Amino acid sequence: MTEPLLEARKVSKRYGQVHALQGADFTVRPGEVVALIGDNGAGKSTLVKTLSGTVRPDSGQILVAGVPVELGSPLDARRHGVETVYQDLALAPDLDAAANLHLGRELYRPGLLGRLGVLDRAAMRRSAVTAFAELGVDLRDVGVPVASLSGGQRQSVAVARAVAFANRIIFMDEPTAALGVVQRGRVLETIRRVRDRGVSVVLISHNMPEVLSVADRVEVLRLGRRVAVFEAAHTSVEELVGAMTGALDPVPAEPGPTGSGPAQSSRNGSDPTGSDPTGSDPTGSDPAAPGAAGQPSAPGKPARPTPGPEDGAL
Amino acid sequence: MSTHVPGEADRAAAPAPLRPGRTLPGWVRRIAAMNETWTFGVLVLLVAFFTAARPDTFLTRYDITQIATNAAIYLVLGVGMTFVIIVAGIDLSVGSVLVLSAVLSAEYTIHHGGAGSGWGTVAVSTLIALVTGVVWGGLQGWLVAKAKVPPLIVTLGGFGAALGLAQIITGGQDPTGAVSGELQHSIGFGKLFGQIPWLVVIAFATTVVFGLVLAFTRFGRYTYAIGSNPEAARRVGIDVDRHLVKIYALTGLLSGLGSVMWLAYFGTTSIAGHSSDNLKVITAVVLGGASLFGGRGSVLGTVIGVFIPAVLTTGLIIMDVQQYWQDVAIGIVLVAAVYLDQFRRRGRERG
């Protein structure tokens, strides 16, 4: 069993009256795309912030490659090879794409000039061009201010920045929320490509079909806790929605008002999964999902969601 | 009024901004897209206009040197203000900090030889002026960055407090013997190679150094980044608070330098004479294309922005226009410049 790359154990965070995280667990394995889903207010953003160093948890543990770490700032997270693509992209609109790509990680001129803090703009431009080319991003000029780029191009700049510097994990918070269909497809393609380069991707998304098409595993957060883990290849939109809303809770107390919407879209959801050649991890690092999900050998029928916290497996 | 004198005017307008045509090479289009080009065009037009209107007086009797000397101190203050405005701040205190620095350094001079004091006194009093500026500016920066008081308020308070302190120290009267004669004769009235006033040299050097810092170094890059999106800057690990403190300390430092230049040139502290410096300097920076919302601006633009009012003033005087018209004219030019700039940007930017 591969050691998890990043692990959150029983992380709690309270904002005044609001208990955003109540002992949440989360696991990222090497070379996988793991989706983090949950309803509004489930604690996704807070969890991501604790893992990317922007928010300090009140309690709980974060482990990188099995070693407990303190993530006091985004810099700490970056030092561990963890990059984040924020939902608001966190770009400086007046700077050009190359400057944004290297923001906080500028390259300097050699020699005395560099020691005086003089930037090597040509080198940064070159490396930006390379970075965009690797992602297959079409940016005609890396020298124009980001403000004059389209939404999709800005997104690409933010993703490219994360990809260029992450060597372990990239968090992507709703990366496709503001995009059109074509660009959306391109971002998903990028996610796969990043994964294939050996960098794990954590995808936070509301779009279930999208999650199923690109993720290897799905972890579900509800009310500040991880309530289920699925293998993406063996689950469906209904199941995800059920876990998110609590309709599939072990004790079927509530007759889940899941609605017919998600159920209808399940076809669309499972189709891409089926046809996706990368659905089952080609790197062979497809370990047993944590907890009771186990090796999902049974095709057709999904592995049961794992209810409740499964500390034993961690 | 708009009688064209073809030769002069056209020659002056030749390097002015050309409309970015379809077939123009990339570098021409890039230059045409720069704010500085357009502001420079306005400056060239003004010069052309006054030259055309008074060909035998403009740029002769009031020669460029005179304009440059008058603009030198505002230029130094403007360089600092450029940094502050690019980080989406504002500094209303520059004139008062200049006065306070001048008064404190004058106090030292008075008690150490007065007008007859030597270079030792000059050195110490200059240092006092610079340190006063840095400390005052740094304090304001700390209030902005750490205490999270809006810069408008911090520096408005600083504006009043610094001037008040200067008046308390001096009893409201400009002290006599405030400046060493050595300083006045060398820096104030002296000229480099007998040609260029030292005041202009100092202003030019300051402008070049900080212009390069803003354009080519990490310090400059972070200044733009913070002004553009402070949260993004913070997330990539830039120490935003510390940078803000540095920026306000820098404007303070340059106000201190301005006070030394003022003392050298005018030989008096002029306590009451700096209440509108802040607005003049902000006008210049904004004319130069800096955005009050941060993220945009350049030292080169500020240079042009300083010279537009200077040329306007000189020009209106030689045209025998009542001098109060210059304030009206500058006001109109300022608003028009910002309007045109907004208009252009809206066309360029996408949602």
XYZ file of C-alpha atoms in Angstrom:
665
model
C 0.000 0.000 0.000
C 1.434 3.285 -1.074
C 1.975 5.814 1.598
C -0.339 8.780 1.320
C 1.366 11.885 -0.010
C -0.724 14.212 2.048
C -2.996 13.378 4.851
C -5.262 15.319 7.131
C -6.216 13.609 10.358
C -9.087 14.772 12.501
C -8.677 18.380 11.493
C -11.007 20.814 13.229
C -11.547 24.489 12.632
C -14.010 26.817 14.229
C -14.961 30.300 13.103
C -16.778 31.783 16.043
C -20.045 29.884 16.226
C -19.454 28.003 13.021
C -17.769 24.655 13.284
C -16.438 24.462 9.750
C -14.383 21.317 10.240
C -15.213 18.726 12.867
C -12.427 16.222 12.744
C -12.155 15.978 8.998
C -9.897 13.439 7.337
C -8.506 13.610 3.872
C -6.003 11.625 1.895
C -4.062 12.278 -1.269
C -2.071 9.458 -2.805
C 0.818 9.796 -5.210
C -0.047 10.298 -8.843
C -3.795 10.426 -8.509
C -6.579 12.854 -9.125
C -8.735 12.969 -6.050
C -11.900 14.967 -6.000
C -13.093 16.642 -2.857
C -16.804 17.191 -2.987
C -19.434 18.347 -0.597
C -22.410 20.576 -0.346
C -22.082 24.284 0.326
C -20.864 24.710 3.856
C -19.532 21.175 4.096
C -16.098 22.568 4.864
C -14.321 22.005 1.541
C -12.834 25.449 1.325
C -11.734 25.422 4.915
C -10.150 22.028 4.510
C -8.295 23.145 1.406
C -7.146 26.280 3.174
C -5.744 24.304 6.067
C -3.915 22.027 3.646
C -2.518 24.875 1.581
C -1.373 26.798 4.596
C -3.735 29.748 4.489
C -5.676 28.708 7.571
C -4.348 27.130 10.701
C -6.497 24.320 12.048
C -7.535 24.429 15.700
C -6.656 20.795 16.133
C -5.728 17.750 14.143
C -2.705 16.684 12.201
C -1.399 17.213 8.714
C 1.151 14.800 7.333
C 3.215 15.152 4.216
C 4.641 11.820 3.071
C 3.912 10.420 6.474
C 5.674 13.162 8.403
C 3.624 15.528 10.559
C 4.089 19.111 9.407
C 3.072 22.597 10.457
C 1.672 24.614 7.595
C 1.836 28.138 8.932
C 1.682 29.907 5.595
C 1.242 29.175 1.908
C 5.008 29.300 1.731
C 5.285 26.309 4.041
C 2.924 24.371 1.849
C 4.897 25.368 -1.214
C 8.064 24.212 0.400
C 6.475 20.782 0.620
C 5.681 20.898 -3.080
C 2.027 21.776 -2.620
C 0.580 24.456 -4.881
C -2.925 25.858 -4.988
C -4.985 27.254 -7.818
C -7.406 29.505 -5.995
C -10.923 29.978 -7.140
C -10.271 33.692 -7.600
C -7.006 32.720 -9.331
C -4.968 35.121 -7.164
C -3.339 36.820 -10.120
C -2.082 40.377 -10.254
C -4.067 41.753 -13.205
C -1.648 44.555 -13.991
C 1.312 42.241 -14.325
C 1.877 40.145 -17.401
C 1.579 36.384 -17.540
C 5.290 35.791 -17.135
C 5.448 38.047 -14.073
C 2.439 36.344 -12.537
C 3.896 32.927 -13.172
C 7.011 33.875 -11.232
C 5.400 36.102 -8.647
C 7.209 35.521 -5.383
C 9.715 33.281 -7.201
C 11.425 35.778 -9.432
C 14.537 34.945 -11.341
C 17.438 37.337 -10.999
C 20.189 38.506 -13.277
C 23.484 36.815 -12.630
C 26.180 38.553 -10.679
C 26.039 41.891 -8.942
C 22.854 43.053 -10.637
C 21.033 40.007 -9.366
C 22.279 40.632 -5.880
C 20.815 44.121 -6.152
C 17.476 42.534 -6.881
C 17.460 43.135 -10.612
C 15.067 40.727 -12.292
C 15.947 38.608 -15.262
C 12.852 39.319 -17.276
C 14.044 37.554 -20.386
C 14.657 34.340 -18.469
C 11.273 34.560 -16.770
C 9.618 35.146 -20.105
C 11.379 32.154 -21.610
C 10.453 29.903 -18.749
C 6.870 31.127 -18.921
C 6.695 30.343 -22.607
C 7.983 26.850 -21.860
C 5.525 26.384 -19.024
C 2.567 27.414 -21.141
C 3.720 25.302 -24.042
C 3.993 22.248 -21.801
C 0.407 22.721 -20.762
C -0.638 23.251 -24.334
C -1.860 26.698 -23.435
C -2.141 29.078 -26.317
C -0.932 32.457 -25.126
C 0.229 34.572 -27.987
C 2.093 37.054 -25.832
C 3.231 36.370 -22.281
C 4.066 40.065 -22.041
C 0.571 41.542 -21.937
C -1.128 42.323 -18.639
C -3.262 39.495 -17.341
C -6.173 41.950 -17.160
C -6.451 41.919 -20.926
C -6.622 38.130 -21.174
C -9.843 36.168 -21.419
C -11.194 34.249 -18.446
C -9.917 30.969 -19.816
C -6.466 32.341 -20.460
C -6.267 33.763 -16.954
C -7.262 30.393 -15.628
C -4.480 28.870 -17.671
C -1.976 31.281 -16.205
C -3.015 30.341 -12.688
C -2.883 26.630 -13.474
C 0.435 26.937 -15.258
C 1.872 28.701 -12.256
C 0.858 25.886 -9.967
C 2.020 23.208 -12.386
C 5.359 24.864 -12.999
C 6.303 24.742 -9.347
C 4.366 21.898 -7.774
C 6.281 18.700 -7.483
C 3.803 16.833 -5.322
C 0.265 18.139 -5.191
C -1.890 20.785 -6.794
C -5.112 21.919 -5.207
C -7.622 23.276 -7.677
C -10.574 25.055 -6.173
C -13.474 25.048 -8.633
C -11.151 25.470 -11.589
C -13.872 25.214 -14.183
C -16.638 27.149 -12.479
C -16.195 30.284 -14.542
C -15.329 28.658 -17.836
C -17.042 27.853 -21.079
C -17.419 24.334 -22.424
C -14.280 24.269 -24.525
C -12.062 25.749 -21.881
C -13.567 23.452 -19.311
C -12.534 20.482 -21.377
C -9.079 21.923 -21.693
C -8.698 22.336 -17.956
C -9.754 18.738 -17.392
C -7.261 17.658 -20.005
C -4.636 19.663 -18.142
C -5.519 17.951 -14.906
C -4.974 14.552 -16.490
C -1.732 15.664 -17.990
C -0.474 16.946 -14.668
C -1.435 13.674 -13.038
C 0.400 11.758 -15.725
C 3.506 13.732 -14.870
C 3.302 12.259 -11.409
C 1.841 15.228 -9.583
C -1.301 14.530 -7.635
C -4.261 16.803 -8.175
C -6.957 17.603 -5.665
C -10.026 18.808 -7.494
C -12.706 20.691 -5.654
C -15.791 20.817 -7.779
C -19.537 20.992 -7.790
C -19.854 19.400 -11.157
C -20.426 15.698 -10.580
C -20.054 14.455 -14.152
C -16.834 16.400 -14.370
C -15.587 14.888 -11.142
C -16.364 11.397 -12.357
C -14.718 11.957 -15.686
C -11.396 13.120 -14.353
C -10.954 11.866 -10.805
C -9.514 8.542 -9.729
C -11.041 8.773 -6.303
C -13.686 10.922 -4.705
C -13.780 11.928 -1.068
C -16.999 13.346 0.238
C -17.218 15.941 2.964
C -20.363 16.634 4.880
C -20.848 18.836 7.907
C -17.125 19.201 8.387
C -16.344 15.501 8.219
C -15.343 12.977 5.611
C -18.354 10.755 5.161
C -17.415 8.645 2.194
C -14.669 7.600 -0.196
C -15.377 6.271 -3.665
C -13.441 4.849 -6.543
C -14.515 7.085 -9.380
C -14.654 4.213 -11.817
C -17.232 2.420 -9.750
C -19.589 5.032 -8.581
C -22.285 7.211 -9.984
C -23.598 10.681 -9.680
C -26.552 9.539 -7.556
C -24.224 7.892 -5.148
C -22.043 10.957 -4.846
C -25.010 13.204 -4.376
C -26.450 10.797 -1.879
C -23.271 10.884 0.161
C -23.072 14.654 -0.081
C -26.595 15.200 1.100
C -26.673 12.368 3.575
C -29.361 10.477 1.749
C -27.182 7.372 1.693
C -26.362 7.431 5.331
C -26.092 3.979 6.856
C -29.248 4.497 8.825
C -31.748 5.433 6.164
C -33.652 7.631 8.516
C -34.267 10.463 6.130
C -35.984 9.630 2.901
C -33.374 11.516 0.954
C -34.852 14.328 -1.045
C -32.151 13.910 -3.615
C -34.440 15.148 -6.337
C -34.619 13.834 -9.836
C -32.023 16.194 -11.243
C -28.912 14.334 -10.244
C -30.442 11.005 -11.042
C -31.099 12.119 -14.558
C -27.620 13.353 -15.105
C -26.129 10.093 -13.904
C -26.035 8.720 -17.440
C -23.942 11.608 -18.587
C -21.870 11.168 -15.528
C -20.931 7.570 -15.901
C -20.448 7.635 -19.626
C -17.213 9.575 -19.707
C -15.941 7.469 -16.879
C -16.461 4.337 -18.821
C -14.787 5.625 -21.932
C -11.962 7.262 -20.107
C -8.872 5.126 -20.594
C -7.209 6.644 -17.579
C -10.110 5.758 -15.363
C -8.175 3.059 -13.656
C -4.797 4.332 -12.779
C -2.180 3.223 -15.300
C 0.660 3.934 -12.930
C -0.339 0.963 -10.905
C -0.467 3.043 -7.807
C -4.100 2.318 -7.435
C -4.179 1.296 -3.845
C -7.046 0.233 -1.784
C -9.138 3.193 -1.016
C -8.827 4.120 2.587
C -11.355 2.610 4.804
C -13.820 0.010 3.764
C -13.994 0.827 0.077
C -11.419 -1.844 -0.573
C -10.227 -2.973 -3.952
C -13.282 -2.488 -6.051
C -13.042 -5.520 -8.235
C -16.704 -5.856 -8.872
C -17.490 -4.110 -12.062
C -20.808 -2.618 -12.706
C -21.940 -2.119 -9.181
C -20.178 0.559 -7.200
C -18.294 0.034 -4.034
C -20.358 0.992 -1.066
C -19.684 4.368 0.347
C -17.764 4.206 3.534
C -19.737 5.860 6.173
C -18.243 7.672 9.057
C -14.640 8.210 9.930
C -12.350 5.306 9.274
C -9.413 6.001 11.481
C -8.200 2.453 11.501
C -7.172 2.572 7.901
C -5.188 5.714 8.359
C -5.430 81.372 -31.032
C -4.471 78.218 -32.854
C -2.352 79.847 -35.476
C -0.014 77.177 -36.697
C 3.617 77.886 -37.103
C 4.356 74.835 -39.145
C 8.083 74.363 -38.746
C 8.459 74.363 -34.996
C 5.203 72.791 -34.059
C 5.432 69.890 -36.471
C 8.954 69.092 -35.578
C 8.027 68.999 -31.929
C 5.024 66.826 -32.576
C 6.847 64.355 -34.770
C 7.963 61.910 -32.066
C 4.580 62.177 -30.436
C 2.277 59.168 -30.278
C 1.080 57.881 -33.569
C -2.216 56.121 -33.811
C -1.624 52.381 -33.693
C -2.322 51.530 -37.284
C -2.981 48.110 -38.684
C 0.339 47.817 -40.393
C 2.630 49.332 -37.824
C 5.337 47.087 -36.417
C 4.904 45.614 -32.956
C 7.215 47.915 -31.107
C 5.415 50.964 -32.425
C 2.111 49.599 -31.271
C 3.551 48.740 -27.893
C 4.899 52.262 -27.495
C 1.574 53.696 -28.578
C -0.165 51.601 -25.938
C 2.016 53.011 -23.183
C 0.542 55.648 -20.939
C 3.738 57.610 -21.001
C 3.507 58.071 -24.737
C 0.164 59.761 -24.505
C 1.079 61.964 -21.584
C 4.267 62.850 -23.333
C 2.176 63.785 -26.324
C 0.216 66.222 -24.179
C 3.450 67.714 -22.916
C 4.785 68.059 -26.442
C 1.546 69.676 -27.553
C 1.769 72.190 -24.719
C 5.334 73.038 -25.553
C 4.447 73.292 -29.224
C 1.490 75.489 -28.471
C 3.406 77.948 -26.317
C 6.309 77.951 -28.712
C 3.934 78.712 -31.529
C 2.119 81.404 -29.581
C 5.258 83.152 -28.321
C 8.101 81.909 -30.493
C 10.538 84.544 -29.339
C 9.967 84.232 -25.584
C 9.075 80.664 -24.743
C 12.016 78.393 -24.095
C 14.337 81.331 -24.208
C 13.601 83.763 -21.431
C 12.125 81.025 -19.308
C 14.557 78.483 -20.354
C 14.306 74.812 -19.695
C 16.788 75.041 -16.856
C 14.498 77.344 -14.967
C 11.529 75.072 -15.458
C 13.607 72.091 -14.382
C 14.850 73.847 -11.259
C 11.339 74.772 -10.255
C 10.196 71.241 -10.868
C 13.130 69.515 -9.172
C 11.665 69.303 -5.671
C 8.240 68.262 -6.866
C 9.914 65.631 -8.957
C 11.675 64.160 -5.936
C 8.419 64.123 -3.980
C 6.640 62.737 -7.035
C 8.974 59.770 -7.296
C 8.037 58.703 -3.778
C 4.375 59.364 -4.438
C 4.550 57.170 -7.528
C 5.479 54.170 -5.413
C 2.743 54.940 -2.890
C 0.070 55.345 -5.522
C 1.122 52.171 -7.315
C 0.563 50.201 -4.103
C -2.919 51.732 -4.086
C -2.019 54.081 -1.260
C -1.841 57.828 -0.991
C 0.400 60.168 0.956
C -1.050 63.539 1.838
C 1.714 64.279 4.283
C 4.618 64.926 1.903
C 4.580 68.724 2.216
C 4.324 68.663 5.991
C 7.006 66.023 6.336
C 9.182 68.214 4.159
C 8.528 71.145 6.525
C 9.145 69.104 9.651
C 12.394 67.724 8.222
C 13.450 71.221 7.217
C 12.643 72.624 10.645
C 14.477 69.893 12.556
C 17.553 70.169 10.362
C 17.362 73.987 10.601
C 17.246 73.769 14.382
C 20.460 71.821 14.319
C 22.078 74.286 11.949
C 21.001 77.264 14.068
C 22.633 75.783 17.141
C 25.773 74.760 15.287
C 26.975 77.821 13.505
C 23.904 79.085 11.698
C 24.447 80.582 8.278
C 28.179 80.562 8.769
C 28.433 76.886 9.654
C 30.634 74.493 7.752
C 30.272 71.171 5.971
C 30.141 69.186 9.190
C 26.932 70.939 10.161
C 25.602 70.532 6.653
C 26.204 66.790 6.806
C 24.535 66.322 10.171
C 21.582 68.555 9.372
C 21.069 66.745 6.083
C 21.143 63.432 7.889
C 18.614 64.763 10.386
C 16.307 65.772 7.561
C 16.548 62.388 5.880
C 16.111 60.425 9.103
C 13.119 62.537 10.104
C 11.509 61.743 6.784
C 12.217 58.008 7.009
C 10.966 57.729 10.584
C 7.819 59.708 9.932
C 7.101 57.845 6.729
C 7.866 54.496 8.305
C 5.514 55.238 11.160
C 2.760 56.084 8.719
C 3.526 52.929 6.797
C 3.252 50.886 9.951
C -0.126 52.430 10.700
C -1.310 51.628 7.204
C 0.059 48.101 7.028
C -0.252 46.799 10.561
C -2.884 48.936 12.211
C -4.957 48.814 8.999
C -5.889 52.488 9.137
C -6.670 53.682 5.606
C -3.703 55.552 4.110
C -5.847 58.590 3.351
C -6.562 58.975 7.060
C -3.096 58.082 8.294
C -1.404 60.575 6.046
C -4.070 63.213 6.570
C -3.333 62.906 10.256
C 0.373 62.920 9.473
C -0.103 65.996 7.325
C -1.584 67.944 10.212
C 0.618 66.524 12.935
C 3.938 67.051 11.150
C 3.084 70.634 10.320
C 1.839 71.230 13.863
C 5.056 69.864 15.326
C 7.082 72.081 13.009
C 5.085 75.097 14.173
C 5.456 74.159 17.843
C 9.217 73.854 17.444
C 9.575 77.173 15.664
C 6.731 79.070 17.276
C 5.217 79.366 13.823
C 7.986 81.650 12.526
C 10.563 80.640 9.956
C 13.829 80.753 11.909
C 16.756 82.790 10.651
C 20.119 81.219 10.079
C 18.379 78.001 9.153
C 20.746 77.060 6.373
C 24.492 76.952 6.093
C 25.817 79.341 3.504
C 27.996 76.510 2.220
C 24.945 74.445 1.365
C 23.219 77.350 -0.310
C 26.137 78.324 -2.450
C 27.147 74.869 -3.488
C 23.915 72.940 -3.887
C 21.390 75.755 -3.955
C 22.921 78.053 -6.524
C 25.756 75.924 -7.819
C 25.796 74.240 -11.166
C 27.410 71.061 -12.321
C 30.104 71.991 -14.861
C 28.710 75.500 -14.532
C 25.764 74.349 -16.601
C 23.238 72.222 -14.785
C 21.920 73.335 -11.392
C 22.746 70.853 -8.669
C 19.116 70.766 -7.703
C 18.306 69.398 -11.112
C 21.166 66.916 -10.925
C 19.941 65.601 -7.579
C 16.394 65.324 -8.821
C 17.547 63.629 -12.001
C 19.703 61.129 -10.128
C 16.890 60.328 -7.698
C 14.491 59.875 -10.560
C 16.788 57.588 -12.496
C 17.701 55.437 -9.498
C 14.152 54.916 -8.310
C 12.833 54.685 -11.836
C 15.181 51.760 -12.404
C 14.276 50.241 -9.038
C 10.597 50.390 -9.906
C 11.008 49.028 -13.395
C 13.655 46.378 -13.027
C 13.962 45.063 -9.494
C 12.072 42.774 -7.211
C 11.159 45.758 -5.065
C 9.428 47.365 -8.025
C 7.756 44.155 -9.108
C 6.339 43.603 -5.632
C 5.137 47.195 -5.578
C 3.075 46.577 -8.692
C 1.912 43.193 -7.460
C 0.692 44.534 -4.126
C -1.067 47.433 -5.750
C -2.623 45.135 -8.264
C -3.851 42.431 -5.923
C -2.583 42.471 -2.343
C -4.228 39.156 -1.514
C -2.514 37.441 -4.427
C 0.773 38.957 -3.356
C 0.270 37.668 0.155
C -0.568 34.183 -1.075
C 2.604 33.887 -3.111
C 4.554 34.715 0.001
C 5.319 38.396 -0.431
C 5.557 40.161 2.911
C 2.979 42.779 2.010
C 3.011 44.613 5.326
C 6.743 45.044 5.363
C 6.741 46.236 1.802
C 4.125 48.865 2.592
C 6.175 50.158 5.499
C 9.181 50.417 3.203
C 7.194 52.314 0.585
C 5.903 54.902 3.023
C 9.364 55.202 4.540
C 10.645 55.843 1.027
C 8.242 58.735 0.447
C 9.301 60.058 3.830
C 12.950 59.771 2.847
C 12.326 61.644 -0.376
C 10.369 64.326 1.494
C 13.426 64.684 3.711
C 15.613 64.974 0.628
C 13.175 67.534 -0.763
C 13.534 69.565 2.416
C 17.310 69.672 2.027
C 16.916 70.821 -1.575
C 14.378 73.417 -0.488
C 16.629 74.778 2.244
C 19.573 74.893 -0.117
C 17.646 76.775 -2.775
C 15.385 79.076 -0.792
C 17.406 79.370 2.400
C 14.345 79.241 4.621
C 12.030 76.634 6.058
C 8.855 78.164 4.527
C 6.606 76.571 7.110
C 3.457 77.970 5.575
C 4.437 77.300 2.002
C 3.830 73.580 1.586
C 0.190 72.998 2.333
C -0.664 72.168 -1.266
C 2.469 70.229 -2.176
C 0.595 66.984 -1.682
C -2.083 67.849 -4.211
C 0.439 69.137 -6.722
C 2.453 65.972 -6.449
C -0.556 63.670 -6.623
C -1.737 65.588 -9.678
C 1.617 65.057 -11.332
C 1.655 61.331 -10.596
C -1.879 60.841 -11.864
C -1.189 62.920 -14.950
C 1.709 60.551 -15.496
C -0.689 57.656 -15.867
C -0.643 56.111 -12.399
C -3.893 54.601 -11.228
C -5.219 55.578 -7.815
C -6.560 52.034 -7.648
C -3.016 50.761 -7.712
C -0.981 48.531 -9.939
C -0.223 51.095 -12.606
C 2.140 53.967 -12.974
C 5.766 54.688 -13.696
C 8.468 57.106 -12.708
C 8.812 58.202 -16.313
C 5.124 59.076 -16.360
C 5.554 61.074 -13.178
C 8.409 63.023 -14.724
C 6.129 64.004 -17.568
C 3.322 64.684 -15.114
C 5.535 67.050 -13.144
C 6.520 68.954 -16.234
C 3.031 69.457 -17.608
C 2.004 71.894 -14.816
C 5.478 73.435 -14.889
C 5.251 74.126 -18.609
C 1.678 75.295 -18.254
C 2.618 77.757 -15.537
C 5.543 79.156 -17.426
C 3.628 79.303 -20.652
C 0.633 81.087 -19.197
C 2.890 83.622 -17.528
C 4.633 84.563 -20.746
C 1.306 84.746 -22.483
C 0.314 87.296 -19.853
C -2.624 85.209 -18.760
C -3.635 85.933 -15.211
C -1.718 83.331 -13.246
C -4.750 81.899 -11.477
C -5.868 80.450 -14.771
C -3.141 77.868 -14.449
C -4.995 76.173 -11.608
C -8.096 76.034 -13.754
C -6.105 74.678 -16.661
C -4.332 72.029 -14.584
C -7.627 70.947 -13.088
C -9.142 70.479 -16.519
C -6.081 68.709 -17.878
C -6.046 66.348 -14.902
C -9.647 65.290 -15.220
C -9.393 65.038 -18.987
C -6.263 62.930 -18.784
C -7.822 60.464 -16.368
C -11.026 60.329 -18.378
C -9.195 59.562 -21.597
C -7.121 56.967 -19.822
C -10.192 55.209 -18.437
C -11.769 55.342 -21.845
C -8.766 53.747 -23.444
C -8.507 51.049 -20.799
C -12.129 50.087 -21.042
C -11.540 49.466 -24.703
C -8.543 47.292 -24.031
C -9.664 45.207 -21.114
C -11.984 42.316 -21.191
C -14.293 41.271 -18.406
